[in-house]
PDB file of C-alpha atoms in Angstrom:
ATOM      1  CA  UNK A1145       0.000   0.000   0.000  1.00 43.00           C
ATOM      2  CA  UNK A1146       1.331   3.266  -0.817  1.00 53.00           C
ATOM      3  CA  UNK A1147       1.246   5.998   1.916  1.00 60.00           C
ATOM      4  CA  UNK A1148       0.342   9.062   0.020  1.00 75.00           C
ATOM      5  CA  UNK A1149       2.626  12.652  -0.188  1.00 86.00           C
ATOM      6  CA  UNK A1150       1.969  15.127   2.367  1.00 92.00           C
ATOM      7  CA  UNK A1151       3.611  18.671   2.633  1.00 92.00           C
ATOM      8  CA  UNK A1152       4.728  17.220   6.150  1.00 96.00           C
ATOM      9  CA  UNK A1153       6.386  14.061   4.413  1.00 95.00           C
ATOM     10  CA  UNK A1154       7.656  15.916   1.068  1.00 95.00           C
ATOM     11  CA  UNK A1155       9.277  18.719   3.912  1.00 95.00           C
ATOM     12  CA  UNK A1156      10.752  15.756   6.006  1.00 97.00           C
ATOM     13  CA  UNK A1157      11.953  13.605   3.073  1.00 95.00           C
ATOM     14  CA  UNK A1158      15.829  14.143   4.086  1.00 96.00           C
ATOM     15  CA  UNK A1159      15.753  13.855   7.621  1.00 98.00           C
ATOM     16  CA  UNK A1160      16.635  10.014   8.290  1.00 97.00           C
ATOM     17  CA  UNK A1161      15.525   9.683  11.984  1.00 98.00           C
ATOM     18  CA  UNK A1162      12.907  11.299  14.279  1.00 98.00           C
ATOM     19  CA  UNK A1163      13.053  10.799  18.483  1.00 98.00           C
ATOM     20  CA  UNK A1164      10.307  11.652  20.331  1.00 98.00           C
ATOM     21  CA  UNK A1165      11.198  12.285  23.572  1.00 98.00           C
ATOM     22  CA  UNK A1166       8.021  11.932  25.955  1.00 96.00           C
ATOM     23  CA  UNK A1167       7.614  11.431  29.824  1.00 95.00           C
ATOM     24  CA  UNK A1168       4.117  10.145  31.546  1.00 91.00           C
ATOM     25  CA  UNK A1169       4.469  13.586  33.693  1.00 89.00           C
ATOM     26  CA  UNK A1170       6.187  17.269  34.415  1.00 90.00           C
ATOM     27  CA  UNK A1171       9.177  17.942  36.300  1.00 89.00           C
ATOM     28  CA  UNK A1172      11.192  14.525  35.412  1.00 93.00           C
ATOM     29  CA  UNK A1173      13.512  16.664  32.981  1.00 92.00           C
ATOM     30  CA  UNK A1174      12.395  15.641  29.779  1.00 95.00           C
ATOM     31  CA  UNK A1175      13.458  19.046  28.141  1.00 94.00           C
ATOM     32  CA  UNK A1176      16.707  18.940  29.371  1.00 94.00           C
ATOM     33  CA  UNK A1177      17.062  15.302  28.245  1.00 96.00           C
ATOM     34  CA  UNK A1178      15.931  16.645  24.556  1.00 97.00           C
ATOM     35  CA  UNK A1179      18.729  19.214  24.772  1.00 95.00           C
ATOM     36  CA  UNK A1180      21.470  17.032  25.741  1.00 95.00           C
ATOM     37  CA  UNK A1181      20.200  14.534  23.649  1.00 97.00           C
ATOM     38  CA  UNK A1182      20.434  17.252  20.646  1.00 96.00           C
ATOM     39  CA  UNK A1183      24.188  18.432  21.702  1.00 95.00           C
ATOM     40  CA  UNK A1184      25.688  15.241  22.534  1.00 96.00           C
ATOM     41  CA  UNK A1185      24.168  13.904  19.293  1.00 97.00           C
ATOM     42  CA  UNK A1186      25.514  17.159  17.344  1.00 95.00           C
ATOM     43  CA  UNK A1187      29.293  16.593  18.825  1.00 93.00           C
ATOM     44  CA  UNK A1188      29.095  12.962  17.966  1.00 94.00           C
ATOM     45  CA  UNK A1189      30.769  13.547  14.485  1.00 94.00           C
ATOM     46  CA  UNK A1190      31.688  16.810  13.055  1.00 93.00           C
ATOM     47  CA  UNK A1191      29.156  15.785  10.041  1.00 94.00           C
ATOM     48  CA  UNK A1192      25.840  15.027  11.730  1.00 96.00           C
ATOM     49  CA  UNK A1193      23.347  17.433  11.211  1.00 97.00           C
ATOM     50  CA  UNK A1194      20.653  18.089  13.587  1.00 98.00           C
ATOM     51  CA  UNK A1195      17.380  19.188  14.291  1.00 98.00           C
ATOM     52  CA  UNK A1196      15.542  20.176  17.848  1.00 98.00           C
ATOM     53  CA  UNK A1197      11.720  20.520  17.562  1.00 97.00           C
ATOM     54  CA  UNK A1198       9.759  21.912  20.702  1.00 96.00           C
ATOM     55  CA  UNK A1199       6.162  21.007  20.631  1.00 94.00           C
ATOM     56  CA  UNK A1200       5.642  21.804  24.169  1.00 91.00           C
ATOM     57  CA  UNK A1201       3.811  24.881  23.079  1.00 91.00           C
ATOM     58  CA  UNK A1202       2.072  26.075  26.406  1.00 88.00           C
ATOM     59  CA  UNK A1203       5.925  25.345  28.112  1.00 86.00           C
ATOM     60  CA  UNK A1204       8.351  26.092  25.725  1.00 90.00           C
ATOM     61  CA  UNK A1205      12.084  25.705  27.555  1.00 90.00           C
ATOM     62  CA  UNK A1206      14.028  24.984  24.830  1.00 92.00           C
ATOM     63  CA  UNK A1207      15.372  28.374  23.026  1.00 91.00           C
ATOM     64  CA  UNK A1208      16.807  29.232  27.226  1.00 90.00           C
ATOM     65  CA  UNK A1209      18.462  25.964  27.655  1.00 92.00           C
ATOM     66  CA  UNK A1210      19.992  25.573  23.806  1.00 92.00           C
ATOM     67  CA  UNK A1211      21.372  29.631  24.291  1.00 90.00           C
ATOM     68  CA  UNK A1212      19.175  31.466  21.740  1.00 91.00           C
ATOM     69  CA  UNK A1213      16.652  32.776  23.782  1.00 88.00           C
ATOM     70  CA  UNK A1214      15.688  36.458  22.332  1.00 85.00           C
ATOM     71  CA  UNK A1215      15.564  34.871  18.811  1.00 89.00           C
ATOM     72  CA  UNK A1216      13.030  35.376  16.299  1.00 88.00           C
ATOM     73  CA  UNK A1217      12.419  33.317  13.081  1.00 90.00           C
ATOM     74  CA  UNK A1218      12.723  34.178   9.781  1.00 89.00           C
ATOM     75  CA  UNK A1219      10.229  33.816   6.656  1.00 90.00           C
ATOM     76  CA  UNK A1220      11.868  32.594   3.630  1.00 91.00           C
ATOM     77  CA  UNK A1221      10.357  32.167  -0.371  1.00 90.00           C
ATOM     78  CA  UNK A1222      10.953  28.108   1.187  1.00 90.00           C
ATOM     79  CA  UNK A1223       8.968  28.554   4.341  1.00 91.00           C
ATOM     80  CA  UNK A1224      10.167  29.614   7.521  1.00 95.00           C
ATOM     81  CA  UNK A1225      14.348  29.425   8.552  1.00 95.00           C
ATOM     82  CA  UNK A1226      15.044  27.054  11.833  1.00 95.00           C
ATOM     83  CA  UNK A1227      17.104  29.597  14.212  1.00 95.00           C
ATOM     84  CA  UNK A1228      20.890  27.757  14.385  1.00 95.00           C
ATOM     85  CA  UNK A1229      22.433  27.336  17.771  1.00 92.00           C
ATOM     86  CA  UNK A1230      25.636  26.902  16.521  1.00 89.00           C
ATOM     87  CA  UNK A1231      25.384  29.607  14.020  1.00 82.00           C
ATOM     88  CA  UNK A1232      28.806  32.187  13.510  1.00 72.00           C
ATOM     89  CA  UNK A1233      31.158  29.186  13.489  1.00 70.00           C
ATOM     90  CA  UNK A1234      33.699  28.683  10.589  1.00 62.00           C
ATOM     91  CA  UNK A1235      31.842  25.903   9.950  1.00 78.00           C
ATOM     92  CA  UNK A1236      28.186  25.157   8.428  1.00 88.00           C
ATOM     93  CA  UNK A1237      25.707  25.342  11.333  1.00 93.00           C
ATOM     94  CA  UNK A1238      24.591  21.753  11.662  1.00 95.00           C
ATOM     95  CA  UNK A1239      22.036  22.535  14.764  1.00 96.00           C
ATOM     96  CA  UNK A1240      18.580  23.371  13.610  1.00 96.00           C
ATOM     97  CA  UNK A1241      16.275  24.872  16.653  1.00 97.00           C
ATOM     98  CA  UNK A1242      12.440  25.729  16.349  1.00 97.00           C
ATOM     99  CA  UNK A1243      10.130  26.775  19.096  1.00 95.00           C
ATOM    100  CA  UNK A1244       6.780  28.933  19.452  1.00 94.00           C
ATOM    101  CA  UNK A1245       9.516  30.471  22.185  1.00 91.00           C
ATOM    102  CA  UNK A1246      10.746  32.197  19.034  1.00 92.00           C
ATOM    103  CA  UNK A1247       7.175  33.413  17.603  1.00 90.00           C
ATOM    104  CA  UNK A1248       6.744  34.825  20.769  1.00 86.00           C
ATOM    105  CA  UNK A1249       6.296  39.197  21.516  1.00 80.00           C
ATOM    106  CA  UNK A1250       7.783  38.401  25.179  1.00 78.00           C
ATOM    107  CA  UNK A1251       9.025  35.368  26.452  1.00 74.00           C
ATOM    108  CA  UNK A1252       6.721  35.552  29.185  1.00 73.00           C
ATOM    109  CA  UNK A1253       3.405  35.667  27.172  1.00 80.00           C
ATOM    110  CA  UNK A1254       1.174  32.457  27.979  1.00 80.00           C
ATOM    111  CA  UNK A1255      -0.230  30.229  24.826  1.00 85.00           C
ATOM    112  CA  UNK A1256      -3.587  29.531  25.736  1.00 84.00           C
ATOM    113  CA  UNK A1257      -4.640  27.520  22.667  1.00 85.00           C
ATOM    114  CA  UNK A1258      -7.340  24.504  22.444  1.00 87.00           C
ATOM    115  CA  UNK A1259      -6.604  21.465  20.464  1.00 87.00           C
ATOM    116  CA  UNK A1260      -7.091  22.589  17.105  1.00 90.00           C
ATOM    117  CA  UNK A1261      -4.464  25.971  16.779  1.00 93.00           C
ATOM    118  CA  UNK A1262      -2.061  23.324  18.779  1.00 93.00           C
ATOM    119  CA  UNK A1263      -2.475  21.075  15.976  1.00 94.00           C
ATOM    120  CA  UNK A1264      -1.944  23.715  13.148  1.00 94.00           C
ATOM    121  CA  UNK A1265       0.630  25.142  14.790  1.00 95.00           C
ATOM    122  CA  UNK A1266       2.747  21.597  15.021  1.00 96.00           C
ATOM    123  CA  UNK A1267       1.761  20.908  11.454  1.00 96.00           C
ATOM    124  CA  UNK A1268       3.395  24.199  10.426  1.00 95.00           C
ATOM    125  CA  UNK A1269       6.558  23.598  12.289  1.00 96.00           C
ATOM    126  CA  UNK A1270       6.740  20.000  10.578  1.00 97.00           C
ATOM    127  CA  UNK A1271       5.849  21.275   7.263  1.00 96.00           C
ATOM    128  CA  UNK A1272       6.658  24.669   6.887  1.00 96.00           C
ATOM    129  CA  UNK A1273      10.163  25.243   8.267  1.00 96.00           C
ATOM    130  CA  UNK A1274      13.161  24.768   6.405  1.00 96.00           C
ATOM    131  CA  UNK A1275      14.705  21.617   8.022  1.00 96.00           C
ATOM    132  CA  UNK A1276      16.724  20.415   5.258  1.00 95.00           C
ATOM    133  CA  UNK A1277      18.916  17.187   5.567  1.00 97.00           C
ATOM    134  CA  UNK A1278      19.214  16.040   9.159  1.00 98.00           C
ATOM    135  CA  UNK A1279      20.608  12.994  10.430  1.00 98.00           C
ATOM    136  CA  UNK A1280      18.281  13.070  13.547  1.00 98.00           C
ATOM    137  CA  UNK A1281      14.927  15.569  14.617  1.00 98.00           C
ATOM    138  CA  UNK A1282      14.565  15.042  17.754  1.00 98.00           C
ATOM    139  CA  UNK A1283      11.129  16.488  19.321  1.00 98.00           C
ATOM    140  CA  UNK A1284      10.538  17.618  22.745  1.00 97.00           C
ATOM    141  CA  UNK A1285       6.539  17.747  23.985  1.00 96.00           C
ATOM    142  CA  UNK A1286       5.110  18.095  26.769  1.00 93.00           C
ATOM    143  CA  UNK A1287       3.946  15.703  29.353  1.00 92.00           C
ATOM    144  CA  UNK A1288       1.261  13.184  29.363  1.00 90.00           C
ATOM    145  CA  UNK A1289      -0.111  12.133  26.249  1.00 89.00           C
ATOM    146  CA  UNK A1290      -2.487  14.478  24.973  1.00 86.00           C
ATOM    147  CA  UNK A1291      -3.399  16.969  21.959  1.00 87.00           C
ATOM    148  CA  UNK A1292       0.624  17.452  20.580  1.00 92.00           C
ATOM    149  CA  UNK A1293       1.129  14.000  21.181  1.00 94.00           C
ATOM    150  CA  UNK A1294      -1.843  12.577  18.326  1.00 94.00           C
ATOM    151  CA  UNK A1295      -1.474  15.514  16.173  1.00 94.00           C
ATOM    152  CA  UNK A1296       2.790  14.491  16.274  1.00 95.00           C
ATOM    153  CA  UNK A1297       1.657  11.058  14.884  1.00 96.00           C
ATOM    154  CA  UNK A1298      -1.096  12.298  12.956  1.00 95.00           C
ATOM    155  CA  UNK A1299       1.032  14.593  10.537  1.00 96.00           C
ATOM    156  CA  UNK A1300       3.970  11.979  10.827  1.00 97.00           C
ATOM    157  CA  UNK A1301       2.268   8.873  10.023  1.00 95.00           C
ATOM    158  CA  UNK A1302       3.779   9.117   5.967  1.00 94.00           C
ATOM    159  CA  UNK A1303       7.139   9.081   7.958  1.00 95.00           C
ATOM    160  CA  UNK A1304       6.492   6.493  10.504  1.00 94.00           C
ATOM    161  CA  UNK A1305       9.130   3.971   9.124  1.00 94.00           C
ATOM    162  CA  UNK A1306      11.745   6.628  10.871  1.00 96.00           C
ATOM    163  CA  UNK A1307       9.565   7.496  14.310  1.00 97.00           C
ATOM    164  CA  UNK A1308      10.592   6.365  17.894  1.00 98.00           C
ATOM    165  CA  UNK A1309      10.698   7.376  21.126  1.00 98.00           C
ATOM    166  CA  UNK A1310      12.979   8.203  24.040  1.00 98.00           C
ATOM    167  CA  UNK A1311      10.781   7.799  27.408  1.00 97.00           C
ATOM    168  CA  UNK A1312      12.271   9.793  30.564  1.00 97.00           C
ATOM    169  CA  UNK A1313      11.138   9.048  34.161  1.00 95.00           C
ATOM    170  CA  UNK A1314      12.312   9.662  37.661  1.00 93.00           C
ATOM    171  CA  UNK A1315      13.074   6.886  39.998  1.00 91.00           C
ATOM    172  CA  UNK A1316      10.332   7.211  42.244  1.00 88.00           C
ATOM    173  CA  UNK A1317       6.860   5.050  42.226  1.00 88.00           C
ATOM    174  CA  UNK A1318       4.464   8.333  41.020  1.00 88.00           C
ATOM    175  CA  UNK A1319       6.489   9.048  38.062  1.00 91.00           C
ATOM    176  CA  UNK A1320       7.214   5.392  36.924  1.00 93.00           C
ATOM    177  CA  UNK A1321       3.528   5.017  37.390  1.00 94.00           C
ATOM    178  CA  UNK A1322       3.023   7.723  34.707  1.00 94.00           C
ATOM    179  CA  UNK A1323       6.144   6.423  32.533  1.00 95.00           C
ATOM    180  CA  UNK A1324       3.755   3.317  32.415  1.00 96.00           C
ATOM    181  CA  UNK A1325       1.338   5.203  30.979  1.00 95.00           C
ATOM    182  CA  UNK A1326       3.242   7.009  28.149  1.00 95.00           C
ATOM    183  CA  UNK A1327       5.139   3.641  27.384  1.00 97.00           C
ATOM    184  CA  UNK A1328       1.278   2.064  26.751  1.00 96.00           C
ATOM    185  CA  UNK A1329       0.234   4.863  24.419  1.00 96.00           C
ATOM    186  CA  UNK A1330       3.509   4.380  22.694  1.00 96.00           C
ATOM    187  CA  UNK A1331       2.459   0.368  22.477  1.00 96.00           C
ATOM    188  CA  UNK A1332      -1.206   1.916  21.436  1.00 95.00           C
ATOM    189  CA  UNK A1333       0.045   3.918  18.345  1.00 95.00           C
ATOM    190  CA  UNK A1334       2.762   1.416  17.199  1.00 96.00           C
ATOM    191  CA  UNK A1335       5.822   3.916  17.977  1.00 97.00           C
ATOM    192  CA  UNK A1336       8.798   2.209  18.765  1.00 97.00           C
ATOM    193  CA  UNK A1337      11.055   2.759  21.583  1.00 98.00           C
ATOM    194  CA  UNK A1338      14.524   3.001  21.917  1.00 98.00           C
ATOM    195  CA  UNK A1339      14.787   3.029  25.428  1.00 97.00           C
ATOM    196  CA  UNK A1340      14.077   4.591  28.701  1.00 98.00           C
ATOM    197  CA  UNK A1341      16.329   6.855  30.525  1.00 97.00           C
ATOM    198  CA  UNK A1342      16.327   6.999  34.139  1.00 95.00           C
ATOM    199  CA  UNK A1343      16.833  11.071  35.393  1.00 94.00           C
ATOM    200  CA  UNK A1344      17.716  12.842  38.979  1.00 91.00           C
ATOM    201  CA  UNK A1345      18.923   9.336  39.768  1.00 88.00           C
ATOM    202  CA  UNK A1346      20.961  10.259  43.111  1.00 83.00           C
ATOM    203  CA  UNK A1347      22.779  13.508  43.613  1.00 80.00           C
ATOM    204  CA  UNK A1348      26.461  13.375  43.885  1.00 72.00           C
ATOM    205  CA  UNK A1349      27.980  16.102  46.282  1.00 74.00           C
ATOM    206  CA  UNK A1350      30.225  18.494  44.144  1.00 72.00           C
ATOM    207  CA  UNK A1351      32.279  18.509  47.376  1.00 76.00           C
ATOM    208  CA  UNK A1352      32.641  15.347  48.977  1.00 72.00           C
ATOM    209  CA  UNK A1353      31.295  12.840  45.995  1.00 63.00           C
ATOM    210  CA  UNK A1354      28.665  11.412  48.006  1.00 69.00           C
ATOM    211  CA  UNK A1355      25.404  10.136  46.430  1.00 69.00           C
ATOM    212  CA  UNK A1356      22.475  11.321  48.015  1.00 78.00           C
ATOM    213  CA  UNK A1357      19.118   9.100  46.352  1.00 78.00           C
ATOM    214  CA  UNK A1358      16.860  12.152  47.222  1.00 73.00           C
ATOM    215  CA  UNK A1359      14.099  10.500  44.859  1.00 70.00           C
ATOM    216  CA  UNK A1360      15.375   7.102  45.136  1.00 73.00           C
ATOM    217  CA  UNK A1361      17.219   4.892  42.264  1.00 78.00           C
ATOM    218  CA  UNK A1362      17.087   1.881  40.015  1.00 85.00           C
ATOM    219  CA  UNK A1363      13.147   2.093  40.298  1.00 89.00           C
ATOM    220  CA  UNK A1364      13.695   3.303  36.001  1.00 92.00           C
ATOM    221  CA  UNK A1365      15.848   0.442  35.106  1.00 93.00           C
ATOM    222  CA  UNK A1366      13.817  -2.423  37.096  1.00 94.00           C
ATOM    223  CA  UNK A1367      10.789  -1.130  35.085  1.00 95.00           C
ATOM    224  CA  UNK A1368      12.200  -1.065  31.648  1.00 96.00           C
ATOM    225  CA  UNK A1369      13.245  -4.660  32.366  1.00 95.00           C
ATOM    226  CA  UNK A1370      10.099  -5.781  33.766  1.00 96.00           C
ATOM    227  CA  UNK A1371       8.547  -4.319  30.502  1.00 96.00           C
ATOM    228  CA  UNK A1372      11.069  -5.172  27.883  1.00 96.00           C
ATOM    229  CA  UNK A1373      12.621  -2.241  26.796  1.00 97.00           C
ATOM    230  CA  UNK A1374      16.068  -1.205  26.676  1.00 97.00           C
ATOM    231  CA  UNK A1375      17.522   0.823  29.958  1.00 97.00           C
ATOM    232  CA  UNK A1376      19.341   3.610  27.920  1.00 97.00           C
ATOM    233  CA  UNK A1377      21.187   4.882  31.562  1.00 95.00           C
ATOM    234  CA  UNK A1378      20.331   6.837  34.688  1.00 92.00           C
ATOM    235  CA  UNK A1379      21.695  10.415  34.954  1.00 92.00           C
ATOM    236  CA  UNK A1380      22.617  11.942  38.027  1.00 89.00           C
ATOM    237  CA  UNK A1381      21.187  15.249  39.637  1.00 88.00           C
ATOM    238  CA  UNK A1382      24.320  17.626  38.029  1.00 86.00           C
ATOM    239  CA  UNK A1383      24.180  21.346  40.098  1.00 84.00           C
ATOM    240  CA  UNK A1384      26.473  21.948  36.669  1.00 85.00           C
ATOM    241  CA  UNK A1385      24.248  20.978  33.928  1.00 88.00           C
ATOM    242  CA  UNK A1386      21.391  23.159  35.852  1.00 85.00           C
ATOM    243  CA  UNK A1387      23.628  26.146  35.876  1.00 86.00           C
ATOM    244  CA  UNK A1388      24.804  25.569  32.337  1.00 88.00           C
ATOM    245  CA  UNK A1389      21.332  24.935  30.597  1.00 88.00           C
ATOM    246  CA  UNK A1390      20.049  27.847  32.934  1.00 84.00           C
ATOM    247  CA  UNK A1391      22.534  30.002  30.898  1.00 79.00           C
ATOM    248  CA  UNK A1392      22.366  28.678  27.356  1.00 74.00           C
ATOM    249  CA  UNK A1393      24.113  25.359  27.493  1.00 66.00           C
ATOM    250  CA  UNK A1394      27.296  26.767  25.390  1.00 74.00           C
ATOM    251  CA  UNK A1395      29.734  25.110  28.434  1.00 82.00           C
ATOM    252  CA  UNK A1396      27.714  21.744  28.064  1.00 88.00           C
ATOM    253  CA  UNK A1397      30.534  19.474  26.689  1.00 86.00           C
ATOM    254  CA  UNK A1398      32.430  20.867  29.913  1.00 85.00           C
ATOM    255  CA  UNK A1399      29.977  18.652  32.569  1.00 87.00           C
ATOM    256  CA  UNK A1400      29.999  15.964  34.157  1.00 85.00           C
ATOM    257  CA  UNK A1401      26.636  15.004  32.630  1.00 89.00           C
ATOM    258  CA  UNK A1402      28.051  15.217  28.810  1.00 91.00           C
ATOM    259  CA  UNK A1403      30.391  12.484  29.612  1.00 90.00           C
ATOM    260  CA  UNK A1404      27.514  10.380  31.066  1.00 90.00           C
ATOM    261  CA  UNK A1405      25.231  11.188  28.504  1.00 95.00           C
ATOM    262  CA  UNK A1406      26.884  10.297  25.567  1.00 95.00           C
ATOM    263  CA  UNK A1407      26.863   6.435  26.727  1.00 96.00           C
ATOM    264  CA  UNK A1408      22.961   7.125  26.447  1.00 97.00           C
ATOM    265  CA  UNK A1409      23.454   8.682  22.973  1.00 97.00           C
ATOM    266  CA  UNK A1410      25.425   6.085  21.435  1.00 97.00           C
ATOM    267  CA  UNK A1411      22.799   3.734  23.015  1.00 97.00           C
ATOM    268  CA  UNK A1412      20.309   5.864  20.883  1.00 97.00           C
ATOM    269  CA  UNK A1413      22.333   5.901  17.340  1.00 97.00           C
ATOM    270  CA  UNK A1414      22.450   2.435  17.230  1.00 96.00           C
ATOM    271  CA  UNK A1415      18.942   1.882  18.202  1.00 95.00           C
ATOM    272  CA  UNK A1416      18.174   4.215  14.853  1.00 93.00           C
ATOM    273  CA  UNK A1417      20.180   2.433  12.906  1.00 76.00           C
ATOM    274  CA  UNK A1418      18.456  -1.082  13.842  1.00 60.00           C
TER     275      UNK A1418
END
């Protein structure tokens, strides 16, 4: 059977692999997981192009943590131009951004959208902005699974052959009770996952190195094997990362969490490439 054209599909046609990034509720870190996911992906080769949706339109994090918050987007004869994070280098930018944090007048406007603009607003940032070839999109929504969620997989379902998802959870029994839920609508719509990464998992003291489990630990990794997925890692409350995210993630590669996470990316690359 063949899946008919869509300006969403004829837009995406070079980008090789799409992550959704989900979590069953707020607060576990799933932005920041997007964003390291993004950079550590980006410095994996000095050839791999990448792309960093944000679809958490009522929340949007992303242009403060990925430094280009103050950005605006511009309108092109070919739709609208991604705003490049690692734009002003020698080099061609490879790290495409888009947010409704850069349609914004001021940052601290609210959205307060129903369903329907929220869908025609994601179907314009899938189909109308200049993503051009990408090794990896990775998309960052919001919690639960709700409007953004079935509109993603809606507009993506020509592309679907390339779709999977990162699930991030917390340790502790409320969140892995949601992280059940977002792993069964995952199940539901047939969207593979590559894994499930286990966040705030301890805090180590900058000072003496002494973990602290201040919302417990290993409660991620029991539940991915219980359900059969693959345990990507568990990553550390880092006072750094906070502080560099807070201030535009440019010192990233310099934390303790880069090193950790790229053991989760690679884990990620090769799940794409299965």
């Amino acid at each position: 059977m063949t899946v008919q054209e869509t300006p969403v599909s004829r837009r995406l046609k070079s980008v090789k692999h799409i992550i959704i990034v989900c979590s069953g509720k707020g607060g576990v870190g799933k932005s920041s997981v997007s964003t390291q996911l993004a950079l550590s992906l980006h410095a994996s080769s000095p050839n791999t192009r990448v792309g960093l949706l944000d679809v958490d339109l009522t929340g949007p994090s992303l242009p403060r943590m990925i430094g280009l918050d103050g950005h605006g987007v511009h309108q092109s004869s070919d739709g609208w131009v991604p705003v490049y994070a690692d734009a002003g280098r020698e080099e061609e930018p490879r790290l495409a951004c888009m947010s409704i944090g850069f349609l914004l007048k001021n940052k601290g406007d609210s959205v307060v959208w129903r369903g329907p603009k929220k869908n025609a607003m994601i179907r314009q940032f899938l189909g109308d902005v200049r993503w051009g070839d990408l090794d990896y999109l990775v998309i960052d929504t919001p919690p639960g699974t709700s409007d953004e969620h079935i509109s993603l997989l809606e507009h993506l379902a020509p592309v679907h052959s390339r779709l999977s998802a990162v699930i991030v959870t917390t340790p502790q029994a409320v969140a892995l009770l949601d992280a059940m839920k977002c792993l069964s609508f995952t199940r539901a719509v047939n969207l593979p996952v590559l894994g499930l990464v286990e966040n705030m998992s301890g805090y180590v003291c900058p000072c003496c190195g002494e973990v602290s489990n201040v919302f417990s630990t290993g409660g991620g990794e029991e539940m991915a094997k219980r359900e059969g997925v693959p345990f990507l890692g568990r990553m550390p409350i880092d006072p750094e990362l906070v502080t560099v995210l807070d201030g535009g993630g440019g010192e990233y590669h310099k934390t303790p969490s880069a090193t950790l996470f790229s053991a989760i990316t690679t884990q990620v690359m090769a799940g794409c490439v299965m």
